[in-house]
């Protein structure tokens, strides 16, 4: 099927195009502004251009007519030229090209805005729009033109829209500082979520049905005070005459967008009956009107409109684009005439190595690194996790453009090229980050080299700042300073969303299909917002780290420790140690735990999968087991959303596999008493202040990450429910197949073939066998990613591996190289891994020391190990290749060396 969508750049046009592309429809999007929906053919044209409309319609099976002058124009003539003239062009083009069907987006306003309106309107009620409200009158007139033309049609009369995607005239109307209401009147508005409007239009396009239908929510209307309460606005009641005068003056002097006749529409907005929508079209809304307004509030709280003038609240972060553009062409200058970009995009690996979802690269920005992202995004990821994660990183890149007020070429590069996917792993574009650092006070490209690439520039001299650079710094400070002051509030909002949005399996099972898909989309979008907050907090922490190092050197990281009470990533470890301490105090409990497997302990405290009073397997009470069970359930309740590889949706978390936590508790009971953390070295006041600022920034970063994990786990549960239903429908063979869909495929109604699922599974296995480079420039291949010939798997006694000292102390222990958190690790062993994330944290309760290939002094293993006094060395690059199981090594967390003491078996 081929579909032409006119006016495709608006909120409904973008949504409809996106939904049609998901279903495999060939979509032509016509508009004056760019339509950046992936997969559509964009035609830049004006609806008033007869020839252009006809040319765009050639071969179309359906035309969706959305192009309209929504915002009131100054004269009836120019408004009519767009609305009636454009619609006439569409109908003429249908006749000329043979396009057989039209879907026309009309409006609830065609019923008229009058004080004697009935409580609700049905489709059979007469249309009586006021002739001077051009928007409504022209909609009614075009309905008549379509009827007179006799073409098969669907005419939708939609209630006013609301939702987080809104960016149109209605959004601006409710984004004013206060909402007005005439004294003695109680205007009632009914709202339909924009997603439901877009979904109904997409379904109507794909069907062969015709007719007129009210597109309205299942609940009734709301008064202006109710609306204001949901949106967090105040209501100002004034006499009607004063209200009319305000609108007249505001319109006359271009201070507001509402013309005087449209005030009647504000006062008497028609409320629609949805019976035909539900019963004849069998359409179920995913949102109520109230929920649609609550969703609108997510974006409305960030912006205020004074008439047509937008004011983004300076202390708020922007609501980022959650469907970010990918594969943007290289920058071609501010006017699009730069011929230096003819080379275009390039592949980053030979065809035999590339993955299906690999990103092309811009040769102007060719350097990528996984160093700072590998602990957050362990690879190779499943296609679903990869597509969601890349959405999040590109959305956060878009947010960084706003946060740093980036412009021109660097803004273009950051928006579309801030991150990429290679070998089913997420990489950050270091070339882009270096350019950003050059524009930031206190940062330099050399700082980025050190943090991302491990390149240390010795004897760097501070460069003087030119006048223009000083002015740029002041401009940046004026833009970013208020956002920094309001940043803790953004973290708090992210935490509140993460606490309320995720649903339990029972709640998910009770949702209708449309509600489940809308819930998945909302979780995805809020996850993107949370990643935006987290990436900014990471940038703040990196800046604080750079400043502290310049003042105190690497010793800065041991100057100030803030404890673990508010360290989010250490919560599970705190709980494990608390349980281990309880077992140490209760001898019978300790004996019970250390003589049984984690599965046996779990069966004892959860008989029938319910917490118990604490009897052993012989039925006799075990001293302390009841308290242990209570504490353990609390631990799972608080940190069950966490676990190994938290961003991989296929992975099970602690709530799915509580035995992982129990295993850590049992081994922590067996482990030697950990050495006390050595006191921080006393330093000069300025050094301590710098270290304290770094420590606070790091804790803020950890706080910002927790909502991501909670939202991801909420998405994981929703995806599992979606998988269950797809298997029941026969669209998938196995529930785990769902993770081999892309995010867009997950939302589509069409099934992905079993052969595609099988091919993607095999590709992931192939990519898992490759050792991807931590960073590359331009291209990576097997030589860059393979094992270095100098690496000796039989490292001789006395040889050493070097890395970054992350946590002080010296420990001797047996090497255990782990690729998964469930791999065997005995108390006192030296945990050696490529990287660890928060899911590995419970292992720190009994590991003798921690060594990683990847990471810096503010990476997860470094931060947690430092606070708990576990010797740690990170950033060795090759410890997992050089060392091997069974060796005895001495880990020196002060110098960053791992010396082989005994080769072992």
PDB file of N, CA and C in Angstrom, residues 306-374:
ATOM      1  N   UNK A 306       3.814  33.343  26.084  1.00  0.00           N
ATOM      2  CA  UNK A 306       3.209  34.663  26.226  1.00  0.00           C
ATOM      3  C   UNK A 306       2.734  35.049  24.835  1.00  0.00           C
ATOM      4  N   UNK A 307       1.459  34.827  24.560  1.00  0.00           N
ATOM      5  CA  UNK A 307       0.973  34.988  23.203  1.00  0.00           C
ATOM      6  C   UNK A 307       1.687  33.985  22.307  1.00  0.00           C
ATOM      7  N   UNK A 308       2.241  34.421  21.190  1.00  0.00           N
ATOM      8  CA  UNK A 308       2.943  33.497  20.291  1.00  0.00           C
ATOM      9  C   UNK A 308       4.396  33.271  20.685  1.00  0.00           C
ATOM     10  N   UNK A 309       4.839  33.905  21.748  1.00  0.00           N
ATOM     11  CA  UNK A 309       6.259  33.861  22.109  1.00  0.00           C
ATOM     12  C   UNK A 309       6.529  32.763  23.125  1.00  0.00           C
ATOM     13  N   UNK A 310       7.421  31.867  22.768  1.00  0.00           N
ATOM     14  CA  UNK A 310       7.761  30.724  23.628  1.00  0.00           C
ATOM     15  C   UNK A 310       8.888  31.109  24.579  1.00  0.00           C
ATOM     16  N   UNK A 311       8.718  30.740  25.838  1.00  0.00           N
ATOM     17  CA  UNK A 311       9.762  30.950  26.842  1.00  0.00           C
ATOM     18  C   UNK A 311      10.012  29.610  27.522  1.00  0.00           C
ATOM     19  N   UNK A 312      11.158  29.029  27.245  1.00  0.00           N
ATOM     20  CA  UNK A 312      11.535  27.789  27.924  1.00  0.00           C
ATOM     21  C   UNK A 312      12.064  28.158  29.302  1.00  0.00           C
ATOM     22  N   UNK A 313      11.490  27.564  30.344  1.00  0.00           N
ATOM     23  CA  UNK A 313      11.906  27.910  31.691  1.00  0.00           C
ATOM     24  C   UNK A 313      13.394  27.619  31.846  1.00  0.00           C
ATOM     25  N   UNK A 314      14.186  28.603  32.196  1.00  0.00           N
ATOM     26  CA  UNK A 314      15.650  28.452  32.152  1.00  0.00           C
ATOM     27  C   UNK A 314      16.200  27.423  33.109  1.00  0.00           C
ATOM     28  N   UNK A 315      15.449  27.066  34.167  1.00  0.00           N
ATOM     29  CA  UNK A 315      15.948  26.094  35.131  1.00  0.00           C
ATOM     30  C   UNK A 315      15.501  24.670  34.813  1.00  0.00           C
ATOM     31  N   UNK A 316      14.723  24.496  33.724  1.00  0.00           N
ATOM     32  CA  UNK A 316      14.237  23.171  33.360  1.00  0.00           C
ATOM     33  C   UNK A 316      14.999  22.627  32.158  1.00  0.00           C
ATOM     34  N   UNK A 317      15.179  21.315  32.127  1.00  0.00           N
ATOM     35  CA  UNK A 317      15.724  20.655  30.953  1.00  0.00           C
ATOM     36  C   UNK A 317      14.626  20.485  29.918  1.00  0.00           C
ATOM     37  N   UNK A 318      15.000  20.510  28.665  1.00  0.00           N
ATOM     38  CA  UNK A 318      14.033  20.300  27.588  1.00  0.00           C
ATOM     39  C   UNK A 318      13.543  18.858  27.601  1.00  0.00           C
ATOM     40  N   UNK A 319      12.317  18.646  27.136  1.00  0.00           N
ATOM     41  CA  UNK A 319      11.803  17.287  26.936  1.00  0.00           C
ATOM     42  C   UNK A 319      12.362  16.813  25.597  1.00  0.00           C
ATOM     43  N   UNK A 320      13.271  15.840  25.648  1.00  0.00           N
ATOM     44  CA  UNK A 320      14.040  15.497  24.463  1.00  0.00           C
ATOM     45  C   UNK A 320      13.211  14.696  23.473  1.00  0.00           C
ATOM     46  N   UNK A 321      13.655  14.722  22.236  1.00  0.00           N
ATOM     47  CA  UNK A 321      13.015  13.970  21.159  1.00  0.00           C
ATOM     48  C   UNK A 321      13.264  12.485  21.393  1.00  0.00           C
ATOM     49  N   UNK A 322      12.201  11.723  21.617  1.00  0.00           N
ATOM     50  CA  UNK A 322      12.357  10.304  21.918  1.00  0.00           C
ATOM     51  C   UNK A 322      12.328   9.429  20.669  1.00  0.00           C
ATOM     52  N   UNK A 323      12.166  10.046  19.521  1.00  0.00           N
ATOM     53  CA  UNK A 323      12.295   9.335  18.247  1.00  0.00           C
ATOM     54  C   UNK A 323      13.383  10.044  17.452  1.00  0.00           C
ATOM     55  N   UNK A 324      14.615  10.018  17.980  1.00  0.00           N
ATOM     56  CA  UNK A 324      15.678  10.862  17.423  1.00  0.00           C
ATOM     57  C   UNK A 324      16.068  10.427  16.020  1.00  0.00           C
ATOM     58  N   UNK A 325      16.475  11.374  15.208  1.00  0.00           N
ATOM     59  CA  UNK A 325      16.901  11.020  13.843  1.00  0.00           C
ATOM     60  C   UNK A 325      18.179  10.198  13.867  1.00  0.00           C
ATOM     61  N   UNK A 326      18.262   9.247  12.974  1.00  0.00           N
ATOM     62  CA  UNK A 326      19.467   8.440  12.820  1.00  0.00           C
ATOM     63  C   UNK A 326      19.987   8.591  11.395  1.00  0.00           C
ATOM     64  N   UNK A 327      21.243   8.354  11.251  1.00  0.00           N
ATOM     65  CA  UNK A 327      21.874   8.387   9.930  1.00  0.00           C
ATOM     66  C   UNK A 327      21.677   9.737   9.244  1.00  0.00           C
ATOM     67  N   UNK A 328      21.752  10.815  10.029  1.00  0.00           N
ATOM     68  CA  UNK A 328      21.673  12.138   9.425  1.00  0.00           C
ATOM     69  C   UNK A 328      22.835  12.335   8.466  1.00  0.00           C
ATOM     70  N   UNK A 329      22.604  12.989   7.344  1.00  0.00           N
ATOM     71  CA  UNK A 329      23.726  13.258   6.434  1.00  0.00           C
ATOM     72  C   UNK A 329      24.702  14.221   7.079  1.00  0.00           C
ATOM     73  N   UNK A 330      25.938  14.259   6.602  1.00  0.00           N
ATOM     74  CA  UNK A 330      26.913  15.202   7.168  1.00  0.00           C
ATOM     75  C   UNK A 330      26.429  16.646   7.040  1.00  0.00           C
ATOM     76  N   UNK A 331      26.949  17.474   7.905  1.00  0.00           N
ATOM     77  CA  UNK A 331      26.577  18.892   7.921  1.00  0.00           C
ATOM     78  C   UNK A 331      26.966  19.536   6.599  1.00  0.00           C
ATOM     79  N   UNK A 332      26.034  20.296   6.030  1.00  0.00           N
ATOM     80  CA  UNK A 332      26.310  20.935   4.746  1.00  0.00           C
ATOM     81  C   UNK A 332      26.213  22.448   4.827  1.00  0.00           C
ATOM     82  N   UNK A 333      26.550  22.985   5.992  1.00  0.00           N
ATOM     83  CA  UNK A 333      26.589  24.437   6.136  1.00  0.00           C
ATOM     84  C   UNK A 333      25.254  25.001   6.562  1.00  0.00           C
ATOM     85  N   UNK A 334      25.257  26.227   7.064  1.00  0.00           N
ATOM     86  CA  UNK A 334      24.010  26.825   7.556  1.00  0.00           C
ATOM     87  C   UNK A 334      22.968  27.031   6.475  1.00  0.00           C
ATOM     88  N   UNK A 335      23.411  27.140   5.230  1.00  0.00           N
ATOM     89  CA  UNK A 335      22.443  27.362   4.154  1.00  0.00           C
ATOM     90  C   UNK A 335      22.289  26.143   3.253  1.00  0.00           C
ATOM     91  N   UNK A 336      22.921  25.032   3.658  1.00  0.00           N
ATOM     92  CA  UNK A 336      22.790  23.798   2.880  1.00  0.00           C
ATOM     93  C   UNK A 336      23.572  23.785   1.597  1.00  0.00           C
ATOM     94  N   UNK A 337      24.563  24.654   1.452  1.00  0.00           N
ATOM     95  CA  UNK A 337      25.279  24.755   0.179  1.00  0.00           C
ATOM     96  C   UNK A 337      26.726  24.320   0.255  1.00  0.00           C
ATOM     97  N   UNK A 338      27.151  23.755   1.387  1.00  0.00           N
ATOM     98  CA  UNK A 338      28.541  23.344   1.549  1.00  0.00           C
ATOM     99  C   UNK A 338      28.776  22.064   0.756  1.00  0.00           C
ATOM    100  N   UNK A 339      29.660  22.130  -0.226  1.00  0.00           N
ATOM    101  CA  UNK A 339      29.917  20.980  -1.095  1.00  0.00           C
ATOM    102  C   UNK A 339      30.973  20.048  -0.533  1.00  0.00           C
ATOM    103  N   UNK A 340      31.494  20.358   0.649  1.00  0.00           N
ATOM    104  CA  UNK A 340      32.579  19.554   1.197  1.00  0.00           C
ATOM    105  C   UNK A 340      32.097  18.245   1.790  1.00  0.00           C
ATOM    106  N   UNK A 341      30.790  18.017   1.796  1.00  0.00           N
ATOM    107  CA  UNK A 341      30.250  16.817   2.439  1.00  0.00           C
ATOM    108  C   UNK A 341      29.827  15.760   1.423  1.00  0.00           C
ATOM    109  N   UNK A 342      30.354  15.839   0.221  1.00  0.00           N
ATOM    110  CA  UNK A 342      29.930  14.912  -0.819  1.00  0.00           C
ATOM    111  C   UNK A 342      30.267  13.467  -0.491  1.00  0.00           C
ATOM    112  N   UNK A 343      31.270  13.252   0.382  1.00  0.00           N
ATOM    113  CA  UNK A 343      31.678  11.889   0.698  1.00  0.00           C
ATOM    114  C   UNK A 343      30.565  11.105   1.381  1.00  0.00           C
ATOM    115  N   UNK A 344      29.700  11.785   2.115  1.00  0.00           N
ATOM    116  CA  UNK A 344      28.599  11.109   2.770  1.00  0.00           C
ATOM    117  C   UNK A 344      29.043  10.254   3.936  1.00  0.00           C
ATOM    118  N   UNK A 345      28.163   9.318   4.337  1.00  0.00           N
ATOM    119  CA  UNK A 345      28.442   8.445   5.473  1.00  0.00           C
ATOM    120  C   UNK A 345      29.157   7.187   5.001  1.00  0.00           C
ATOM    121  N   UNK A 346      29.819   6.531   5.953  1.00  0.00           N
ATOM    122  CA  UNK A 346      30.603   5.342   5.605  1.00  0.00           C
ATOM    123  C   UNK A 346      30.356   4.245   6.624  1.00  0.00           C
ATOM    124  N   UNK A 347      30.591   2.999   6.209  1.00  0.00           N
ATOM    125  CA  UNK A 347      30.512   1.874   7.125  1.00  0.00           C
ATOM    126  C   UNK A 347      31.762   1.842   7.991  1.00  0.00           C
ATOM    127  N   UNK A 348      31.614   1.301   9.209  1.00  0.00           N
ATOM    128  CA  UNK A 348      32.721   1.295  10.160  1.00  0.00           C
ATOM    129  C   UNK A 348      33.406  -0.057  10.249  1.00  0.00           C
ATOM    130  N   UNK A 349      32.994  -1.023   9.438  1.00  0.00           N
ATOM    131  CA  UNK A 349      33.620  -2.342   9.484  1.00  0.00           C
ATOM    132  C   UNK A 349      33.361  -3.056   8.165  1.00  0.00           C
ATOM    133  N   UNK A 350      34.174  -4.032   7.831  1.00  0.00           N
ATOM    134  CA  UNK A 350      33.921  -4.834   6.626  1.00  0.00           C
ATOM    135  C   UNK A 350      32.574  -5.538   6.724  1.00  0.00           C
ATOM    136  N   UNK A 351      32.006  -5.874   5.580  1.00  0.00           N
ATOM    137  CA  UNK A 351      30.669  -6.467   5.539  1.00  0.00           C
ATOM    138  C   UNK A 351      30.578  -7.749   6.351  1.00  0.00           C
ATOM    139  N   UNK A 352      31.666  -8.533   6.375  1.00  0.00           N
ATOM    140  CA  UNK A 352      31.607  -9.808   7.089  1.00  0.00           C
ATOM    141  C   UNK A 352      31.589  -9.639   8.608  1.00  0.00           C
ATOM    142  N   UNK A 353      31.907  -8.439   9.108  1.00  0.00           N
ATOM    143  CA  UNK A 353      31.910  -8.192  10.541  1.00  0.00           C
ATOM    144  C   UNK A 353      30.703  -7.390  11.007  1.00  0.00           C
ATOM    145  N   UNK A 354      30.139  -6.580  10.121  1.00  0.00           N
ATOM    146  CA  UNK A 354      29.080  -5.667  10.523  1.00  0.00           C
ATOM    147  C   UNK A 354      27.857  -6.405  11.042  1.00  0.00           C
ATOM    148  N   UNK A 355      27.168  -5.736  11.967  1.00  0.00           N
ATOM    149  CA  UNK A 355      25.887  -6.228  12.444  1.00  0.00           C
ATOM    150  C   UNK A 355      24.757  -5.547  11.696  1.00  0.00           C
ATOM    151  N   UNK A 356      23.575  -6.133  11.740  1.00  0.00           N
ATOM    152  CA  UNK A 356      22.414  -5.584  11.035  1.00  0.00           C
ATOM    153  C   UNK A 356      22.096  -4.170  11.490  1.00  0.00           C
ATOM    154  N   UNK A 357      22.374  -3.879  12.773  1.00  0.00           N
ATOM    155  CA  UNK A 357      21.970  -2.593  13.337  1.00  0.00           C
ATOM    156  C   UNK A 357      23.146  -1.631  13.508  1.00  0.00           C
ATOM    157  N   UNK A 358      24.256  -1.874  12.816  1.00  0.00           N
ATOM    158  CA  UNK A 358      25.410  -0.983  12.922  1.00  0.00           C
ATOM    159  C   UNK A 358      25.102   0.397  12.348  1.00  0.00           C
ATOM    160  N   UNK A 359      25.699   1.406  12.953  1.00  0.00           N
ATOM    161  CA  UNK A 359      25.506   2.782  12.515  1.00  0.00           C
ATOM    162  C   UNK A 359      26.552   3.151  11.473  1.00  0.00           C
ATOM    163  N   UNK A 360      26.171   3.930  10.464  1.00  0.00           N
ATOM    164  CA  UNK A 360      27.194   4.501   9.584  1.00  0.00           C
ATOM    165  C   UNK A 360      27.886   5.653  10.305  1.00  0.00           C
ATOM    166  N   UNK A 361      29.079   5.998   9.880  1.00  0.00           N
ATOM    167  CA  UNK A 361      29.815   7.080  10.536  1.00  0.00           C
ATOM    168  C   UNK A 361      30.061   8.228   9.568  1.00  0.00           C
ATOM    169  N   UNK A 362      30.189   9.386  10.141  1.00  0.00           N
ATOM    170  CA  UNK A 362      30.548  10.589   9.403  1.00  0.00           C
ATOM    171  C   UNK A 362      32.070  10.697   9.449  1.00  0.00           C
ATOM    172  N   UNK A 363      32.760  10.655   8.310  1.00  0.00           N
ATOM    173  CA  UNK A 363      34.226  10.721   8.320  1.00  0.00           C
ATOM    174  C   UNK A 363      34.783  11.955   9.021  1.00  0.00           C
ATOM    175  N   UNK A 364      33.971  12.995   9.173  1.00  0.00           N
ATOM    176  CA  UNK A 364      34.435  14.184   9.891  1.00  0.00           C
ATOM    177  C   UNK A 364      34.531  13.931  11.386  1.00  0.00           C
ATOM    178  N   UNK A 365      33.752  12.994  11.889  1.00  0.00           N
ATOM    179  CA  UNK A 365      33.737  12.665  13.327  1.00  0.00           C
ATOM    180  C   UNK A 365      33.919  11.152  13.476  1.00  0.00           C
ATOM    181  N   UNK A 366      35.138  10.650  13.282  1.00  0.00           N
ATOM    182  CA  UNK A 366      35.310   9.201  13.114  1.00  0.00           C
ATOM    183  C   UNK A 366      35.692   8.407  14.357  1.00  0.00           C
ATOM    184  N   UNK A 367      35.961   9.061  15.508  1.00  0.00           N
ATOM    185  CA  UNK A 367      36.494   8.344  16.660  1.00  0.00           C
ATOM    186  C   UNK A 367      35.391   8.010  17.658  1.00  0.00           C
ATOM    187  N   UNK A 368      35.293   6.724  17.991  1.00  0.00           N
ATOM    188  CA  UNK A 368      34.277   6.235  18.922  1.00  0.00           C
ATOM    189  C   UNK A 368      34.945   5.467  20.058  1.00  0.00           C
ATOM    190  N   UNK A 369      34.293   5.477  21.214  1.00  0.00           N
ATOM    191  CA  UNK A 369      34.810   4.745  22.376  1.00  0.00           C
ATOM    192  C   UNK A 369      33.661   4.124  23.154  1.00  0.00           C
ATOM    193  N   UNK A 370      33.902   2.905  23.642  1.00  0.00           N
ATOM    194  CA  UNK A 370      32.935   2.234  24.505  1.00  0.00           C
ATOM    195  C   UNK A 370      33.355   2.287  25.963  1.00  0.00           C
ATOM    196  N   UNK A 371      34.499   2.912  26.251  1.00  0.00           N
ATOM    197  CA  UNK A 371      35.067   2.873  27.595  1.00  0.00           C
ATOM    198  C   UNK A 371      34.088   3.372  28.644  1.00  0.00           C
ATOM    199  N   UNK A 372      33.473   4.512  28.413  1.00  0.00           N
ATOM    200  CA  UNK A 372      32.581   5.097  29.420  1.00  0.00           C
ATOM    201  C   UNK A 372      31.158   4.561  29.346  1.00  0.00           C
ATOM    202  N   UNK A 373      30.870   3.704  28.367  1.00  0.00           N
ATOM    203  CA  UNK A 373      29.516   3.190  28.212  1.00  0.00           C
ATOM    204  C   UNK A 373      29.415   1.688  28.430  1.00  0.00           C
ATOM    205  N   UNK A 374      30.548   0.991  28.446  1.00  0.00           N
ATOM    206  CA  UNK A 374      30.487  -0.468  28.479  1.00  0.00           C
ATOM    207  C   UNK A 374      29.907  -0.997  29.781  1.00  0.00           C
TER     208      UNK A 374
END
